[in-house]
mmCIF file with all atom_site columns, C-alpha atoms in Angstrom:
data_model
loop_
_atom_site.group_PDB
_atom_site.id
_atom_site.type_symbol
_atom_site.label_atom_id
_atom_site.label_alt_id
_atom_site.label_comp_id
_atom_site.label_asym_id
_atom_site.label_entity_id
_atom_site.label_seq_id
_atom_site.pdbx_PDB_ins_code
_atom_site.Cartn_x
_atom_site.Cartn_y
_atom_site.Cartn_z
_atom_site.occupancy
_atom_site.B_iso_or_equiv
_atom_site.pdbx_formal_charge
_atom_site.auth_seq_id
_atom_site.auth_comp_id
_atom_site.auth_asym_id
_atom_site.auth_atom_id
_atom_site.pdbx_PDB_model_num
ATOM 1   C CA . UNK A 1 1   ? 9.201   15.312  -30.137 1.00 90.00 ? 412 UNK A CA 1
ATOM 2   C CA . UNK A 1 2   ? 9.936   12.518  -27.669 1.00 87.00 ? 413 UNK A CA 1
ATOM 3   C CA . UNK A 1 3   ? 7.846   9.374   -27.437 1.00 86.00 ? 414 UNK A CA 1
ATOM 4   C CA . UNK A 1 4   ? 8.242   7.340   -24.294 1.00 80.00 ? 415 UNK A CA 1
ATOM 5   C CA . UNK A 1 5   ? 6.918   3.826   -23.897 1.00 83.00 ? 416 UNK A CA 1
ATOM 6   C CA . UNK A 1 6   ? 6.426   2.780   -20.298 1.00 80.00 ? 417 UNK A CA 1
ATOM 7   C CA . UNK A 1 7   ? 4.015   0.936   -18.077 1.00 82.00 ? 418 UNK A CA 1
ATOM 8   C CA . UNK A 1 8   ? 0.871   2.774   -17.060 1.00 84.00 ? 419 UNK A CA 1
ATOM 9   C CA . UNK A 1 9   ? 0.785   4.235   -13.575 1.00 83.00 ? 420 UNK A CA 1
ATOM 10  C CA . UNK A 1 10  ? -1.730  2.985   -11.050 1.00 86.00 ? 421 UNK A CA 1
ATOM 11  C CA . UNK A 1 11  ? -5.391  3.614   -11.709 1.00 85.00 ? 422 UNK A CA 1
ATOM 12  C CA . UNK A 1 12  ? -7.748  5.699   -9.597  1.00 86.00 ? 423 UNK A CA 1
ATOM 13  C CA . UNK A 1 13  ? -9.714  2.519   -8.872  1.00 86.00 ? 424 UNK A CA 1
ATOM 14  C CA . UNK A 1 14  ? -6.564  0.843   -7.538  1.00 90.00 ? 425 UNK A CA 1
ATOM 15  C CA . UNK A 1 15  ? -5.793  3.896   -5.429  1.00 90.00 ? 426 UNK A CA 1
ATOM 16  C CA . UNK A 1 16  ? -9.285  3.793   -3.945  1.00 91.00 ? 427 UNK A CA 1
ATOM 17  C CA . UNK A 1 17  ? -8.954  0.066   -3.193  1.00 91.00 ? 428 UNK A CA 1
ATOM 18  C CA . UNK A 1 18  ? -5.598  0.559   -1.484  1.00 94.00 ? 429 UNK A CA 1
ATOM 19  C CA . UNK A 1 19  ? -6.886  3.357   0.747   1.00 95.00 ? 430 UNK A CA 1
ATOM 20  C CA . UNK A 1 20  ? -9.944  1.300   1.693   1.00 95.00 ? 431 UNK A CA 1
ATOM 21  C CA . UNK A 1 21  ? -7.646  -1.544  2.808   1.00 96.00 ? 432 UNK A CA 1
ATOM 22  C CA . UNK A 1 22  ? -5.348  0.856   4.648   1.00 97.00 ? 433 UNK A CA 1
ATOM 23  C CA . UNK A 1 23  ? -8.325  2.416   6.443   1.00 97.00 ? 434 UNK A CA 1
ATOM 24  C CA . UNK A 1 24  ? -9.557  -0.998  7.616   1.00 97.00 ? 435 UNK A CA 1
ATOM 25  C CA . UNK A 1 25  ? -6.052  -1.929  8.789   1.00 98.00 ? 436 UNK A CA 1
ATOM 26  C CA . UNK A 1 26  ? -5.570  1.404   10.589  1.00 98.00 ? 437 UNK A CA 1
ATOM 27  C CA . UNK A 1 27  ? -8.879  1.039   12.414  1.00 98.00 ? 438 UNK A CA 1
ATOM 28  C CA . UNK A 1 28  ? -8.305  -2.554  13.529  1.00 98.00 ? 439 UNK A CA 1
ATOM 29  C CA . UNK A 1 29  ? -4.587  -3.275  13.957  1.00 98.00 ? 440 UNK A CA 1
ATOM 30  C CA . UNK A 1 30  ? -2.549  -2.404  17.028  1.00 97.00 ? 441 UNK A CA 1
ATOM 31  C CA . UNK A 1 31  ? 1.091   -2.411  15.873  1.00 96.00 ? 442 UNK A CA 1
ATOM 32  C CA . UNK A 1 32  ? 3.670   -2.845  18.616  1.00 95.00 ? 443 UNK A CA 1
ATOM 33  C CA . UNK A 1 33  ? 1.387   -1.135  21.109  1.00 96.00 ? 444 UNK A CA 1
ATOM 34  C CA . UNK A 1 34  ? 0.399   1.697   18.771  1.00 96.00 ? 445 UNK A CA 1
ATOM 35  C CA . UNK A 1 35  ? -2.436  2.587   16.457  1.00 97.00 ? 446 UNK A CA 1
ATOM 36  C CA . UNK A 1 36  ? -1.052  3.862   13.179  1.00 97.00 ? 447 UNK A CA 1
ATOM 37  C CA . UNK A 1 37  ? -2.808  6.192   10.742  1.00 98.00 ? 448 UNK A CA 1
ATOM 38  C CA . UNK A 1 38  ? -3.647  4.876   7.288   1.00 97.00 ? 449 UNK A CA 1
ATOM 39  C CA . UNK A 1 39  ? -0.885  7.093   5.861   1.00 95.00 ? 450 UNK A CA 1
ATOM 40  C CA . UNK A 1 40  ? 1.586   5.408   8.227   1.00 94.00 ? 451 UNK A CA 1
ATOM 41  C CA . UNK A 1 41  ? 0.412   1.980   7.090   1.00 96.00 ? 452 UNK A CA 1
ATOM 42  C CA . UNK A 1 42  ? 1.042   2.994   3.481   1.00 94.00 ? 453 UNK A CA 1
ATOM 43  C CA . UNK A 1 43  ? 4.672   3.676   4.397   1.00 90.00 ? 454 UNK A CA 1
ATOM 44  C CA . UNK A 1 44  ? 5.031   0.485   6.456   1.00 91.00 ? 455 UNK A CA 1
ATOM 45  C CA . UNK A 1 45  ? 3.615   -1.745  3.721   1.00 94.00 ? 456 UNK A CA 1
ATOM 46  C CA . UNK A 1 46  ? 5.328   -0.088  0.758   1.00 91.00 ? 457 UNK A CA 1
ATOM 47  C CA . UNK A 1 47  ? 8.638   -0.184  2.653   1.00 88.00 ? 458 UNK A CA 1
ATOM 48  C CA . UNK A 1 48  ? 8.159   -3.917  3.219   1.00 89.00 ? 459 UNK A CA 1
ATOM 49  C CA . UNK A 1 49  ? 7.339   -4.522  -0.429  1.00 88.00 ? 460 UNK A CA 1
ATOM 50  C CA . UNK A 1 50  ? 10.126  -2.443  -1.936  1.00 84.00 ? 461 UNK A CA 1
ATOM 51  C CA . UNK A 1 51  ? 12.834  -2.925  0.720   1.00 77.00 ? 462 UNK A CA 1
ATOM 52  C CA . UNK A 1 52  ? 13.061  0.814   1.167   1.00 81.00 ? 463 UNK A CA 1
ATOM 53  C CA . UNK A 1 53  ? 15.716  2.556   3.187   1.00 85.00 ? 464 UNK A CA 1
ATOM 54  C CA . UNK A 1 54  ? 15.532  4.620   6.381   1.00 86.00 ? 465 UNK A CA 1
ATOM 55  C CA . UNK A 1 55  ? 17.678  7.537   7.458   1.00 91.00 ? 466 UNK A CA 1
ATOM 56  C CA . UNK A 1 56  ? 17.812  9.558   10.697  1.00 95.00 ? 467 UNK A CA 1
ATOM 57  C CA . UNK A 1 57  ? 15.642  12.663  10.696  1.00 93.00 ? 468 UNK A CA 1
ATOM 58  C CA . UNK A 1 58  ? 17.346  16.052  10.835  1.00 96.00 ? 469 UNK A CA 1
ATOM 59  C CA . UNK A 1 59  ? 17.171  16.484  14.621  1.00 96.00 ? 470 UNK A CA 1
ATOM 60  C CA . UNK A 1 60  ? 18.220  12.909  15.400  1.00 93.00 ? 471 UNK A CA 1
ATOM 61  C CA . UNK A 1 61  ? 15.051  12.009  17.306  1.00 96.00 ? 472 UNK A CA 1
ATOM 62  C CA . UNK A 1 62  ? 13.727  9.445   14.858  1.00 94.00 ? 473 UNK A CA 1
ATOM 63  C CA . UNK A 1 63  ? 13.913  8.048   11.369  1.00 91.00 ? 474 UNK A CA 1
ATOM 64  C CA . UNK A 1 64  ? 12.409  8.751   7.964   1.00 86.00 ? 475 UNK A CA 1
ATOM 65  C CA . UNK A 1 65  ? 11.516  6.090   5.405   1.00 83.00 ? 476 UNK A CA 1
ATOM 66  C CA . UNK A 1 66  ? 12.810  6.903   1.957   1.00 81.00 ? 477 UNK A CA 1
ATOM 67  C CA . UNK A 1 67  ? 9.924   5.533   0.008   1.00 75.00 ? 478 UNK A CA 1
ATOM 68  C CA . UNK A 1 68  ? 8.240   5.277   -3.312  1.00 79.00 ? 479 UNK A CA 1
ATOM 69  C CA . UNK A 1 69  ? 5.239   7.439   -4.078  1.00 84.00 ? 480 UNK A CA 1
ATOM 70  C CA . UNK A 1 70  ? 2.148   5.369   -4.806  1.00 86.00 ? 481 UNK A CA 1
ATOM 71  C CA . UNK A 1 71  ? 1.087   7.906   -7.442  1.00 86.00 ? 482 UNK A CA 1
ATOM 72  C CA . UNK A 1 72  ? 4.201   6.970   -9.422  1.00 88.00 ? 483 UNK A CA 1
ATOM 73  C CA . UNK A 1 73  ? 3.692   3.204   -9.060  1.00 91.00 ? 484 UNK A CA 1
ATOM 74  C CA . UNK A 1 74  ? 2.802   1.157   -12.099 1.00 92.00 ? 485 UNK A CA 1
ATOM 75  C CA . UNK A 1 75  ? -0.424  -0.829  -12.252 1.00 90.00 ? 486 UNK A CA 1
ATOM 76  C CA . UNK A 1 76  ? 1.609   -3.951  -11.448 1.00 91.00 ? 487 UNK A CA 1
ATOM 77  C CA . UNK A 1 77  ? 3.393   -2.363  -8.471  1.00 92.00 ? 488 UNK A CA 1
ATOM 78  C CA . UNK A 1 78  ? 0.119   -1.079  -7.042  1.00 92.00 ? 489 UNK A CA 1
ATOM 79  C CA . UNK A 1 79  ? -1.450  -4.512  -7.515  1.00 91.00 ? 490 UNK A CA 1
ATOM 80  C CA . UNK A 1 80  ? 1.409   -6.010  -5.509  1.00 93.00 ? 491 UNK A CA 1
ATOM 81  C CA . UNK A 1 81  ? 0.941   -3.417  -2.760  1.00 94.00 ? 492 UNK A CA 1
ATOM 82  C CA . UNK A 1 82  ? -2.811  -4.101  -2.580  1.00 93.00 ? 493 UNK A CA 1
ATOM 83  C CA . UNK A 1 83  ? -2.134  -7.844  -2.385  1.00 92.00 ? 494 UNK A CA 1
ATOM 84  C CA . UNK A 1 84  ? 0.379   -7.284  0.413   1.00 95.00 ? 495 UNK A CA 1
ATOM 85  C CA . UNK A 1 85  ? -2.067  -5.078  2.349   1.00 96.00 ? 496 UNK A CA 1
ATOM 86  C CA . UNK A 1 86  ? -4.798  -7.700  1.996   1.00 94.00 ? 497 UNK A CA 1
ATOM 87  C CA . UNK A 1 87  ? -2.528  -10.565 3.057   1.00 95.00 ? 498 UNK A CA 1
ATOM 88  C CA . UNK A 1 88  ? -1.120  -8.617  5.999   1.00 97.00 ? 499 UNK A CA 1
ATOM 89  C CA . UNK A 1 89  ? -4.592  -7.565  7.113   1.00 97.00 ? 500 UNK A CA 1
ATOM 90  C CA . UNK A 1 90  ? -5.880  -11.129 6.882   1.00 96.00 ? 501 UNK A CA 1
ATOM 91  C CA . UNK A 1 91  ? -2.973  -12.361 9.044   1.00 97.00 ? 502 UNK A CA 1
ATOM 92  C CA . UNK A 1 92  ? -3.826  -9.679  11.598  1.00 97.00 ? 503 UNK A CA 1
ATOM 93  C CA . UNK A 1 93  ? -7.513  -10.664 11.667  1.00 97.00 ? 504 UNK A CA 1
ATOM 94  C CA . UNK A 1 94  ? -8.774  -7.530  9.910   1.00 97.00 ? 505 UNK A CA 1
ATOM 95  C CA . UNK A 1 95  ? -12.419 -7.673  8.888   1.00 95.00 ? 506 UNK A CA 1
ATOM 96  C CA . UNK A 1 96  ? -12.378 -5.849  5.577   1.00 93.00 ? 507 UNK A CA 1
ATOM 97  C CA . UNK A 1 97  ? -15.303 -3.648  4.572   1.00 90.00 ? 508 UNK A CA 1
ATOM 98  C CA . UNK A 1 98  ? -17.180 -3.703  1.269   1.00 82.00 ? 509 UNK A CA 1
ATOM 99  C CA . UNK A 1 99  ? -14.801 -1.361  -0.557  1.00 78.00 ? 510 UNK A CA 1
ATOM 100 C CA . UNK A 1 100 ? -11.773 -3.401  0.502   1.00 77.00 ? 511 UNK A CA 1
ATOM 101 C CA . UNK A 1 101 ? -13.489 -6.613  -0.554  1.00 73.00 ? 512 UNK A CA 1
ATOM 102 C CA . UNK A 1 102 ? -14.018 -5.112  -4.007  1.00 73.00 ? 513 UNK A CA 1
ATOM 103 C CA . UNK A 1 103 ? -10.240 -4.800  -4.082  1.00 66.00 ? 514 UNK A CA 1
ATOM 104 C CA . UNK A 1 104 ? -9.948  -8.530  -3.376  1.00 68.00 ? 515 UNK A CA 1
ATOM 105 C CA . UNK A 1 105 ? -12.276 -9.210  -6.298  1.00 73.00 ? 516 UNK A CA 1
ATOM 106 C CA . UNK A 1 106 ? -10.275 -6.885  -8.570  1.00 68.00 ? 517 UNK A CA 1
ATOM 107 C CA . UNK A 1 107 ? -6.976  -8.552  -7.702  1.00 66.00 ? 518 UNK A CA 1
ATOM 108 C CA . UNK A 1 108 ? -8.536  -11.982 -8.209  1.00 69.00 ? 519 UNK A CA 1
ATOM 109 C CA . UNK A 1 109 ? -9.897  -10.985 -11.616 1.00 71.00 ? 520 UNK A CA 1
ATOM 110 C CA . UNK A 1 110 ? -7.062  -8.837  -12.952 1.00 65.00 ? 521 UNK A CA 1
ATOM 111 C CA . UNK A 1 111 ? -4.156  -9.324  -10.581 1.00 60.00 ? 522 UNK A CA 1
ATOM 112 C CA . UNK A 1 112 ? -1.789  -11.482 -12.569 1.00 51.00 ? 523 UNK A CA 1
ATOM 113 C CA . UNK A 1 113 ? -2.820  -9.967  -15.888 1.00 49.00 ? 524 UNK A CA 1
ATOM 114 C CA . UNK A 1 114 ? -2.061  -6.432  -14.689 1.00 48.00 ? 525 UNK A CA 1
#
């Protein structure tokens, strides 16, 4: 038998909050002349937070971000990603919806304790 002690991975509530923020950002932010999908914003923001690497794709026509899966993030890492998404969105003038605002409340209440 092996017992492993490690930090808990992100909660379903955190995941929901992140995707609500990403949806609001995707709907409202024009990034360098382009509208990005919420999945793209997840990569952009997590790459910024974790200083992730990029490599050329296999046909040499673009690049791929070597990132960290949000499902494997700890509660603390996901909290940091939600905070980054909220701060970035605020700087871009995003008007966050009710679900995203619940994320603000969660981070305010539990953010530093998580």
